Coordinates of C-alpha atoms in Angstrom, one line a residue:
Chain A
M1 CA 133.0 221.5 141.7
K2 CA 132.4 224.4 139.7
L3 CA 133.2 227.5 141.0
L4 CA 129.6 229.2 139.4
T5 CA 129.0 226.6 142.2
H6 CA 131.5 227.2 144.6
N7 CA 130.3 230.6 144.1
L8 CA 126.5 230.0 145.7
L9 CA 128.2 227.6 148.3
S10 CA 128.1 229.0 152.1
S11 CA 128.8 226.6 155.8
H12 CA 126.3 226.3 157.9
V13 CA 127.6 225.6 160.8
R14 CA 125.4 226.7 164.3
G15 CA 125.4 230.5 164.9
V16 CA 127.4 231.4 161.7
G17 CA 124.6 233.2 159.3
P18 CA 126.1 235.0 156.4
R19 CA 129.2 234.9 157.8
G20 CA 129.8 231.3 156.9
F21 CA 130.5 233.2 153.2
P22 CA 132.7 232.5 151.1
L23 CA 133.7 229.2 151.5
R24 CA 137.9 229.4 151.3
L25 CA 138.7 227.3 148.5
Q26 CA 141.9 224.5 148.7
A27 CA 142.8 222.8 146.0
T28 CA 144.5 219.7 145.8
E29 CA 143.3 218.0 142.5
V30 CA 141.6 220.8 139.4
R31 CA 141.4 219.4 136.5
I32 CA 140.2 221.4 132.9
N33 CA 136.3 220.1 131.2
P34 CA 136.0 222.0 128.2
V35 CA 131.9 222.5 128.2
E36 CA 130.3 223.7 124.9
F37 CA 130.0 228.0 125.2
N38 CA 126.3 229.0 125.8
P39 CA 126.7 232.8 126.3
D40 CA 123.2 233.2 126.3
F41 CA 123.2 231.1 129.7
V42 CA 126.8 232.9 130.8
A43 CA 124.9 236.5 130.5
R44 CA 122.5 235.2 133.1
M45 CA 124.3 233.9 135.4
I46 CA 126.3 237.4 135.7
P47 CA 123.8 239.1 138.1
K48 CA 124.5 236.4 140.1
V49 CA 127.9 236.1 140.4
E50 CA 129.4 237.3 144.2
W51 CA 132.4 238.6 142.8
A52 CA 134.7 239.3 146.0
A53 CA 134.3 235.4 146.2
L54 CA 135.2 234.2 142.3
L55 CA 138.1 236.4 142.4
E56 CA 138.8 234.9 145.6
A57 CA 138.8 231.4 144.8
A58 CA 140.3 232.0 141.0
D59 CA 143.3 232.9 142.7
T60 CA 143.9 230.1 144.8
L61 CA 143.7 228.4 141.6
H62 CA 145.7 230.6 139.6
L63 CA 143.5 231.7 137.0
V64 CA 144.8 234.4 134.3
E65 CA 142.5 236.8 132.7
V66 CA 139.9 236.9 135.0
P67 CA 138.0 239.7 134.6
K68 CA 137.4 241.6 137.9
G69 CA 133.8 242.9 137.1
P70 CA 131.0 242.8 135.2
I71 CA 131.2 245.2 132.5
E72 CA 129.1 248.1 130.3
G73 CA 127.2 245.4 127.4
Y74 CA 128.0 242.5 129.0
E75 CA 125.3 240.8 127.3
R76 CA 126.8 241.1 123.9
D77 CA 130.8 241.2 124.9
E78 CA 131.2 237.3 123.8
A79 CA 135.5 238.4 124.7
F80 CA 133.7 239.1 128.2
L81 CA 131.9 236.1 127.9
R82 CA 133.9 233.7 126.8
K83 CA 136.1 233.9 129.6
M84 CA 133.6 234.3 132.4
H85 CA 132.4 230.7 130.4
H86 CA 135.6 229.1 130.6
V87 CA 136.4 230.5 134.4
L88 CA 132.8 229.9 135.6
L89 CA 132.1 226.0 134.3
E90 CA 134.7 224.6 132.5
V91 CA 137.3 224.9 135.9
D92 CA 136.7 221.6 138.2
V93 CA 138.2 221.4 141.7
L94 CA 137.9 217.5 141.7
E95 CA 139.9 217.5 145.4
G96 CA 140.4 219.6 147.8
T97 CA 138.4 221.0 150.7
L98 CA 136.0 223.9 151.5
Q99 CA 136.6 225.8 155.0
C100 CA 133.7 227.7 156.4
P101 CA 136.3 230.9 157.3
E102 CA 134.3 231.9 160.4
S103 CA 134.7 228.5 162.3
G104 CA 137.3 227.0 160.4
R105 CA 135.6 223.8 159.5
L106 CA 136.6 221.6 157.0
F107 CA 134.1 220.5 154.5
P108 CA 136.8 217.6 152.0
I109 CA 135.4 217.9 147.7
S110 CA 136.1 214.1 146.4
R111 CA 136.0 212.8 142.6
G112 CA 134.6 216.7 142.1
I113 CA 131.5 215.7 144.6
P114 CA 131.6 218.9 148.3
N115 CA 130.2 216.7 151.2
M116 CA 128.4 219.2 153.2
L117 CA 127.1 217.4 155.9
L118 CA 127.4 218.3 159.6
S119 CA 126.3 216.9 162.7
D120 CA 123.7 218.1 164.6
E121 CA 125.5 220.5 166.8
E122 CA 126.8 222.4 164.4
T123 CA 124.2 223.7 162.4
E124 CA 121.8 225.8 162.7
T125 CA 118.0 225.5 163.8
Chain B
M1 CA 100.1 235.4 111.7
A2 CA 97.3 235.3 112.9
L3 CA 94.2 237.7 111.8
P4 CA 92.7 239.9 114.1
G5 CA 89.6 239.0 115.5
V6 CA 90.1 235.5 113.9
V7 CA 90.2 232.3 116.8
N8 CA 92.0 229.8 115.5
R9 CA 91.4 226.4 116.6
Y10 CA 93.0 223.9 116.9
L11 CA 91.8 219.4 118.2
L12 CA 95.2 218.1 120.0
L13 CA 95.0 213.6 120.1
M14 CA 96.2 213.2 123.3
A15 CA 97.2 210.2 124.8
Q16 CA 94.9 207.7 126.9
E17 CA 97.8 207.9 130.0
H18 CA 98.4 209.9 133.1
L19 CA 95.1 211.2 132.4
E20 CA 94.8 213.9 135.5
F21 CA 99.0 214.7 134.0
R22 CA 97.8 215.7 130.8
L23 CA 95.5 219.5 131.4
P24 CA 98.3 220.7 133.3
E25 CA 100.8 220.9 130.8
I26 CA 99.3 221.3 128.0
K27 CA 98.0 224.9 130.6
S28 CA 101.5 225.0 131.3
L29 CA 103.4 225.1 127.7
L30 CA 100.5 226.9 126.6
S31 CA 101.7 229.9 129.2
L32 CA 106.0 229.2 128.8
F33 CA 104.7 230.2 125.0
G34 CA 103.0 233.0 125.5
G35 CA 99.9 231.5 125.0
Q36 CA 96.8 231.2 127.5
F37 CA 94.8 228.2 127.8
T38 CA 91.5 228.9 125.9
S39 CA 88.6 226.0 125.1
S40 CA 84.7 225.9 124.1
Q41 CA 84.5 222.6 125.1
G42 CA 83.3 221.9 128.1
A43 CA 85.7 219.1 130.9
Y44 CA 88.4 217.6 129.2
G45 CA 88.2 214.1 131.1
K46 CA 89.0 211.4 130.0
S47 CA 89.0 212.5 126.2
P48 CA 91.6 212.0 124.3
F49 CA 90.0 215.1 122.0
W50 CA 90.8 218.0 122.8
I51 CA 89.7 221.5 120.8
L52 CA 91.2 224.8 121.4
S53 CA 92.1 228.0 120.5
I54 CA 95.9 229.4 119.8
P55 CA 96.6 232.1 119.2
S56 CA 99.4 231.8 116.2
E57 CA 100.5 228.0 115.0
E58 CA 104.2 228.8 116.2
I59 CA 102.8 228.2 119.4
A60 CA 100.9 225.5 118.5
R61 CA 104.6 223.7 117.3
N62 CA 106.1 225.0 120.0
L63 CA 104.1 223.0 122.2
M64 CA 104.5 219.9 120.7
K65 CA 108.0 220.5 121.1
R66 CA 107.7 220.1 124.3
T67 CA 104.0 217.9 125.3
V68 CA 104.6 214.9 126.5
C69 CA 100.7 214.2 127.0
A70 CA 99.3 215.6 123.2
K71 CA 100.2 212.9 120.1
S72 CA 99.5 214.6 117.9
I73 CA 97.8 219.1 117.0
F74 CA 95.6 219.4 113.6
E75 CA 94.8 222.9 112.9
L76 CA 90.5 222.5 112.7
W77 CA 88.6 223.0 109.8
G78 CA 85.9 221.2 110.4
H79 CA 84.1 219.0 113.2
G80 CA 80.3 217.7 114.4
K81 CA 78.5 214.9 115.9
S82 CA 78.2 212.8 112.6
L83 CA 79.9 213.0 109.1
E84 CA 76.9 215.4 107.7
E85 CA 77.6 217.7 110.3
L86 CA 81.2 218.2 109.9
Y87 CA 80.9 218.0 106.0
S88 CA 78.7 221.0 106.6
S89 CA 80.6 222.6 108.8
L90 CA 83.8 221.8 106.7
R91 CA 81.8 224.4 104.2
N92 CA 81.6 226.8 106.5
Y93 CA 85.2 227.2 107.0
P94 CA 87.1 230.8 105.6
V95 CA 88.1 229.6 102.1
E96 CA 90.8 232.1 102.0
K97 CA 92.4 230.0 104.6
M98 CA 92.1 226.6 103.4
V99 CA 93.6 227.3 99.8
P100 CA 97.5 228.0 101.1
F101 CA 97.8 224.3 101.4
L102 CA 95.5 223.2 98.7
H103 CA 97.1 225.0 95.4
S104 CA 98.3 223.0 92.5
D105 CA 101.9 223.2 93.1
S106 CA 101.3 220.6 96.1
T107 CA 101.1 217.7 97.5
Y108 CA 99.0 216.3 100.1
K109 CA 97.5 213.0 101.6
I110 CA 94.0 212.6 103.5
K111 CA 94.1 209.9 106.5
I112 CA 91.2 208.2 108.7
H113 CA 92.0 207.8 112.2
T114 CA 88.7 206.0 114.0
F115 CA 88.8 205.2 117.5
N116 CA 87.1 202.6 118.8
K117 CA 86.4 200.8 115.3
T118 CA 87.8 199.6 112.7
L119 CA 87.0 200.9 109.2
T120 CA 87.2 198.3 106.1
Q121 CA 89.1 199.2 103.5
E122 CA 86.4 200.7 101.4
E123 CA 84.8 202.7 103.6
K124 CA 88.0 204.2 104.5
V125 CA 87.6 205.4 100.6
R126 CA 84.3 206.1 100.8
R127 CA 85.3 209.0 103.1
I128 CA 88.0 209.8 101.3
D129 CA 85.8 209.9 98.1
A130 CA 82.7 212.4 100.4
L131 CA 85.7 215.2 100.8
E132 CA 85.9 216.1 97.0
F133 CA 83.4 218.8 97.8
L134 CA 86.8 220.7 99.6
P135 CA 89.0 222.2 96.4
F136 CA 92.0 220.5 96.7
E137 CA 93.9 221.0 93.5
G138 CA 97.0 219.9 94.3
K139 CA 98.8 216.3 93.8
V140 CA 98.1 213.5 95.8
N141 CA 101.5 211.7 97.4
L142 CA 100.9 209.0 99.3
K143 CA 104.7 208.6 100.3
K144 CA 105.9 212.4 101.3
P145 CA 103.2 214.7 100.9
Q146 CA 103.9 218.3 102.4
H147 CA 100.8 218.5 103.9
I148 CA 98.1 215.6 105.9
F149 CA 94.9 216.4 106.4
S150 CA 93.1 213.9 108.8
L151 CA 89.6 212.8 109.5
L152 CA 89.5 211.1 112.9
E153 CA 86.6 209.4 114.8
D154 CA 85.5 209.4 117.8
Y155 CA 83.3 205.9 118.0
G156 CA 84.2 206.7 122.3
L157 CA 86.0 205.0 125.2
D158 CA 84.3 202.0 126.1
P159 CA 86.1 198.2 123.0
N160 CA 82.8 196.6 124.8
C161 CA 80.0 198.6 123.7
I162 CA 81.2 200.9 120.2
P163 CA 78.4 202.3 118.4
E164 CA 77.6 202.1 114.4
N165 CA 78.3 205.7 113.8
P166 CA 80.5 207.9 116.1
H167 CA 79.8 210.2 118.6
N168 CA 82.0 213.0 116.9
V169 CA 83.8 213.4 113.7
Y170 CA 86.9 215.9 113.4
F171 CA 88.8 217.6 109.8
G172 CA 91.9 219.3 110.4
R173 CA 95.7 219.8 108.7
W174 CA 98.2 217.7 110.5
I175 CA 100.9 220.0 112.0
A176 CA 102.8 218.1 114.7
D177 CA 103.5 215.7 116.7
G178 CA 103.6 215.6 120.3
Q179 CA 107.5 213.9 122.0
R180 CA 106.1 211.1 122.7
E181 CA 109.0 209.1 121.6
L182 CA 111.3 210.6 124.4
I183 CA 110.0 208.3 126.5
E184 CA 111.4 205.0 124.8
S185 CA 114.5 206.5 124.2
Y186 CA 115.1 208.1 127.6
S187 CA 113.9 204.5 129.5
V188 CA 114.5 204.2 132.8
K189 CA 115.8 200.0 131.0
K190 CA 118.7 201.0 128.6
R191 CA 120.1 203.7 131.5
H192 CA 123.2 203.7 132.8
F193 CA 122.9 204.6 136.4
I194 CA 118.9 204.1 138.2
G195 CA 118.0 202.9 141.7
N196 CA 115.3 201.3 143.6
T197 CA 113.1 204.3 143.0
S198 CA 114.4 206.0 139.3
M199 CA 110.9 208.1 138.0
D200 CA 109.3 206.5 134.7
A201 CA 110.7 208.7 131.8
G202 CA 107.1 209.9 130.8
L203 CA 105.9 211.4 134.1
S204 CA 109.9 212.7 134.9
F205 CA 108.9 214.8 131.6
I206 CA 105.3 215.8 132.3
M207 CA 107.1 216.8 135.4
A208 CA 109.6 219.6 133.4
N209 CA 106.9 220.6 131.4
H210 CA 104.6 221.3 135.0
G211 CA 107.4 223.4 136.2
K212 CA 108.9 225.7 132.4
V213 CA 111.4 224.6 132.6
K214 CA 113.2 226.2 129.3
E215 CA 116.4 227.0 128.2
N216 CA 119.0 228.6 130.0
D217 CA 117.4 227.8 133.3
I218 CA 118.7 226.7 136.6
V219 CA 116.9 223.2 137.8
F220 CA 117.9 221.5 141.2
D221 CA 116.8 218.3 142.6
P222 CA 117.0 218.5 146.2
F223 CA 116.7 214.6 146.9
V224 CA 118.6 213.7 143.1
G225 CA 118.9 210.3 144.0
T226 CA 120.3 208.6 140.6
G227 CA 119.5 211.8 139.1
G228 CA 116.9 211.5 136.3
L229 CA 114.9 214.3 136.8
L230 CA 117.4 216.0 136.0
I231 CA 117.8 214.6 132.4
A232 CA 114.1 215.9 131.4
S233 CA 115.1 218.8 132.2
A234 CA 118.7 219.3 130.9
H235 CA 116.9 217.5 127.6
F236 CA 115.1 220.4 127.1
G237 CA 117.9 222.6 127.6
A238 CA 118.2 223.8 131.4
Y239 CA 121.3 223.3 133.4
V240 CA 121.3 221.2 135.7
C241 CA 122.2 220.4 139.6
G242 CA 121.1 218.3 142.9
T243 CA 121.6 217.4 146.2
D244 CA 120.9 213.9 148.2
I245 CA 122.0 212.9 151.9
D246 CA 123.3 209.8 150.1
Y247 CA 127.0 209.3 149.6
N248 CA 127.1 206.3 147.9
T249 CA 124.1 207.0 145.6
V250 CA 125.7 210.5 144.4
H251 CA 129.7 208.8 143.8
G252 CA 127.7 206.1 141.8
L253 CA 129.1 203.4 144.8
G254 CA 127.4 200.5 146.2
K255 CA 125.2 198.1 145.2
A256 CA 123.1 197.8 141.9
S257 CA 119.6 198.6 141.6
R258 CA 119.8 195.8 137.9
K259 CA 119.2 192.3 139.3
N260 CA 122.0 190.9 137.7
Q261 CA 123.7 193.0 139.0
K262 CA 125.7 193.1 142.0
W263 CA 127.6 196.1 142.8
R264 CA 127.6 199.8 140.2
G265 CA 130.0 200.2 137.7
P266 CA 132.2 203.5 137.1
D267 CA 130.1 204.6 134.5
E268 CA 127.3 204.6 136.9
N269 CA 126.5 207.9 138.7
I270 CA 124.5 210.9 137.1
R271 CA 127.0 212.9 135.2
A272 CA 127.1 209.7 133.6
N273 CA 123.7 209.8 132.9
L274 CA 123.4 212.9 130.6
R275 CA 126.4 212.2 129.2
Q276 CA 124.7 208.9 127.8
Y277 CA 121.8 211.2 126.0
G278 CA 124.2 213.7 125.2
L279 CA 123.5 216.2 128.1
E280 CA 127.0 216.7 129.3
K281 CA 126.9 220.4 129.2
Y282 CA 124.1 220.7 131.2
Y283 CA 126.0 218.7 134.2
L284 CA 126.3 222.0 136.8
D285 CA 127.5 219.8 139.8
V286 CA 125.9 217.8 142.9
L287 CA 126.9 217.7 146.6
V288 CA 126.3 215.8 149.3
S289 CA 123.6 217.6 151.5
D290 CA 121.3 217.4 154.1
A291 CA 118.0 218.5 152.0
S292 CA 116.7 219.8 155.3
K293 CA 120.3 221.4 156.1
P294 CA 120.8 223.5 152.8
S295 CA 124.1 225.2 152.1
W296 CA 123.5 228.0 149.4
R297 CA 124.2 231.5 150.5
K298 CA 120.8 233.9 150.3
G299 CA 119.5 234.6 147.4
T300 CA 117.7 233.1 144.5
Y301 CA 118.6 231.4 142.0
F302 CA 116.3 228.5 140.6
D303 CA 114.1 228.6 138.3
A304 CA 112.6 225.4 139.2
I305 CA 113.1 223.2 141.8
I306 CA 111.6 219.4 140.9
T307 CA 111.8 216.3 142.7
D308 CA 110.6 213.3 144.7
P309 CA 111.9 213.4 147.9
P310 CA 111.4 209.9 150.1
Y311 CA 108.4 208.5 151.6
G312 CA 109.8 206.7 153.4
I313 CA 108.8 203.1 152.3
R314 CA 111.6 201.7 149.2
E315 CA 114.2 204.2 150.6
S316 CA 114.1 205.8 153.9
T317 CA 114.0 208.9 155.2
R318 CA 116.9 210.7 156.8
R319 CA 118.5 214.0 158.3
T320 CA 121.0 214.2 159.8
G321 CA 120.9 215.0 163.9
S322 CA 122.1 214.7 167.5
Q323 CA 123.4 211.6 169.3
K324 CA 120.6 212.0 172.4
E325 CA 118.0 210.9 169.8
I326 CA 118.0 207.2 168.8
P327 CA 118.8 206.6 165.8
K328 CA 116.7 204.4 163.4
G329 CA 119.3 203.0 160.6
I330 CA 122.9 203.6 160.1
E331 CA 124.7 203.6 156.4
K332 CA 127.9 201.4 157.0
C333 CA 130.8 203.6 154.8
P334 CA 133.4 204.5 156.0
E335 CA 134.0 208.0 153.6
S336 CA 130.1 209.1 154.3
H337 CA 129.2 211.8 157.0
V338 CA 125.9 211.1 158.2
P339 CA 126.6 210.5 161.8
V340 CA 123.1 210.0 163.2
S341 CA 120.1 209.2 160.9
L342 CA 116.8 210.6 162.4
S343 CA 113.3 209.5 161.2
Y344 CA 112.6 212.4 159.1
H345 CA 108.9 213.0 159.9
L346 CA 107.2 213.7 156.3
S347 CA 105.7 216.9 157.6
D348 CA 108.7 218.1 158.5
M349 CA 110.0 217.2 155.3
F350 CA 107.6 219.1 153.1
F351 CA 107.9 222.2 155.3
D352 CA 111.7 222.5 154.7
L353 CA 110.5 222.3 150.8
L354 CA 108.4 224.3 150.3
N355 CA 110.4 227.3 152.6
F356 CA 113.4 226.4 150.9
A357 CA 111.6 226.4 147.3
A358 CA 110.0 229.8 149.0
E359 CA 113.7 231.3 149.8
T360 CA 115.3 230.2 146.5
L361 CA 112.9 230.5 143.9
V362 CA 112.9 233.3 141.8
L363 CA 109.9 235.0 141.1
G364 CA 107.6 232.6 139.3
G365 CA 109.6 230.1 139.5
R366 CA 107.7 226.7 140.1
L367 CA 108.2 223.6 142.2
V368 CA 107.2 220.5 141.1
Y369 CA 106.9 217.3 143.6
W370 CA 105.5 214.7 144.7
L371 CA 103.0 214.4 147.5
P372 CA 102.1 210.6 149.2
V373 CA 99.1 210.0 150.6
Y374 CA 96.8 207.4 152.6
T375 CA 93.6 207.8 150.4
P376 CA 91.1 206.7 152.6
E377 CA 91.9 209.4 154.9
Y378 CA 93.3 212.1 152.1
V379 CA 91.6 215.8 151.8
E380 CA 92.4 218.9 149.6
E381 CA 93.7 220.6 152.6
M382 CA 96.4 218.5 153.5
V383 CA 98.3 219.6 150.8
P384 CA 101.0 221.5 152.4
S385 CA 100.9 225.4 151.5
H386 CA 103.0 228.4 152.1
P387 CA 102.3 232.3 151.9
C388 CA 104.9 232.5 148.8
L389 CA 103.8 229.9 147.1
K390 CA 100.7 229.5 145.1
L391 CA 98.6 225.8 143.7
I392 CA 99.1 225.5 140.6
S393 CA 98.1 221.9 139.9
N394 CA 97.2 218.8 141.9
C395 CA 97.4 215.2 140.0
E396 CA 97.3 212.2 141.6
Q397 CA 98.9 208.8 140.6
K398 CA 97.6 205.8 142.1
L399 CA 100.2 203.8 144.2
S400 CA 98.0 200.5 145.1
S401 CA 94.5 200.2 146.6
H402 CA 94.7 202.6 149.7
T403 CA 97.9 204.5 148.4
S404 CA 98.9 207.3 145.8
R405 CA 100.7 209.6 145.6
R406 CA 100.2 213.2 144.1
L407 CA 102.6 215.3 141.9
I408 CA 101.8 218.8 143.0
T409 CA 102.9 222.3 141.1
M410 CA 103.4 225.5 142.8
E411 CA 104.3 229.0 142.1
K412 CA 106.4 231.8 143.8
V413 CA 104.5 234.5 143.7
K414 CA 105.7 236.7 146.7
N415 CA 109.1 237.3 148.0
F416 CA 110.7 235.7 151.0
E417 CA 110.8 237.4 153.6
N418 CA 112.3 236.3 156.4
R419 CA 112.5 232.9 157.9
D420 CA 111.2 233.0 161.1
Q421 CA 107.7 235.0 160.4
Y422 CA 106.4 231.6 158.4
S423 CA 107.6 229.3 161.1
H424 CA 104.2 229.4 163.2
L425 CA 101.5 230.2 160.3
L426 CA 103.1 226.6 158.4
S427 CA 102.7 224.6 162.2
D428 CA 99.3 225.2 162.0
R429 CA 99.1 224.8 157.9
F430 CA 100.9 221.5 158.2
L431 CA 98.5 219.8 161.3
P432 CA 96.5 218.0 159.0
Y433 CA 99.4 216.5 156.8
Q434 CA 100.8 214.8 160.4
G435 CA 98.4 211.7 160.2
H436 CA 101.1 210.9 157.1
N437 CA 104.0 210.8 159.5
S438 CA 102.9 207.4 159.8
F439 CA 102.8 207.0 155.8
R440 CA 105.0 204.4 156.2
E441 CA 103.2 201.9 158.9
K442 CA 99.2 202.7 157.0
Y443 CA 101.3 202.0 153.5
F444 CA 102.7 198.8 155.0
S445 CA 99.4 197.8 156.4
G446 CA 97.3 196.4 154.0
V447 CA 100.7 194.3 152.5
T448 CA 100.3 192.5 156.7
K449 CA 96.7 192.4 156.2
R450 CA 96.8 190.2 153.1
T451 CA 99.9 188.3 153.8
A452 CA 98.0 186.8 156.6
K453 CA 95.0 186.2 154.5
E454 CA 97.0 184.0 152.2
E455 CA 99.1 182.1 154.8
K456 CA 95.3 181.7 156.4
S457 CA 93.9 180.5 153.3
S458 CA 97.3 178.1 152.3
Q459 CA 97.1 176.8 155.6
E460 CA 93.4 175.5 155.1

């Protein structure tokens, strides 16, 4: 699971609503996966990022050199974009859990794939 | 560059496959590249020859870099209902537009294509000679010419009734071929990871084109299966992600879909499929998730949602549900987390899908999906609608004598406000489709009758 994806995921446990974001990340196995740098794509993603959630996840994974927020003229700042590219797309959580911050419910990540399935009692109507 | 006021006409030679899907594909691609579909031709229907106006050659070339429905495009210099009409049409074509491609330093060749008729070599040579009145000054080079000119003759569509004279003839400068070779190179036969319902390669590219997928888009498939639809979008430069309720499929585990294979191997998962085609960098993520209960935070992320939802025939329609409801089928896998599987009514599924698309698509983003239909009862009103989504196209593909599926393309034209305000509206609009909840029974009713007939006749 990449941190870009983590940044978009929210718990849908019944009654939790927007307090289900961000999911608390716990990783037991992480892999760094080199991905070809595409500055245009990374620049497109910057406006979609929820920075507090990203920084929290990056901190859990002990990542360094994570920009604290978008900077002026980021679209043309290659150094900034390369750092963001690494954080968002090259860090892959293989094993771990995502925890709903409100209900405590755990969603497992196995072989890089999060399992978001819940039973009916737990989900919103 | 196009001169102002000058109409640039092009001839598209279309492949005679997926006839209904062709026009929406070309229209979507033209709009993607800043053009607009304009033509003086009446109807397109079954004909492989389409004349259209395109503002510039650059747009025409971009169109051909994407289309799998069109074989080739030509800059149209003349046309008519007979060779004589063609020659006078050519005489009316401005010479200054011809000259850049005919000057003495260049090389060229002329090709003759006839449709639904075979000409002898002599007949072909005669036609090439008849074009001598054109100001060709370059040298003929049959192996690697700089410019290729084509004379195309249309002898109709009926192989049992070939006319003496063509219905239409065209002459133009060949510009580019389409992407039909992708159909072979991405064939499901050669793909590492397939499922029971993996989409035919040609159709998956058509879907990506109907969806106006472009470079650096994010494309999502909520019923991702083995990821076949994601491959086409990744090929066009989009970053892809998907979800599926089936743990085994997402992880690439369990029984194989290939005839001689028992279990899936280690190289069989969605990521591996993308890797097979050199597209791994476009893989974002896949998740095990119930499409009716999405886990995305509020916002618009997807540029396109391209999907083939289950129809309940070869793959079951499922969603998670409470213990109180009667389960219809439970996957026996300790790791998978589907506690109870409800049969998921098709109308509910499309209701959820349209709402999901309206909520998570960017403005202008497209939803492309297949709608299964029991043909004797089909009416256009049955196609699900949503106040935030505009219907762009609806193309039928027959599956059997009484069933078909329709490729529906919708575009988000309005921002999504509140989930609740749509609930009561949509339940009314979905009433016409309610009948299709028994699509599975209807699909098999034909089969049951046929089997009964066969048994009866074999006993006689």
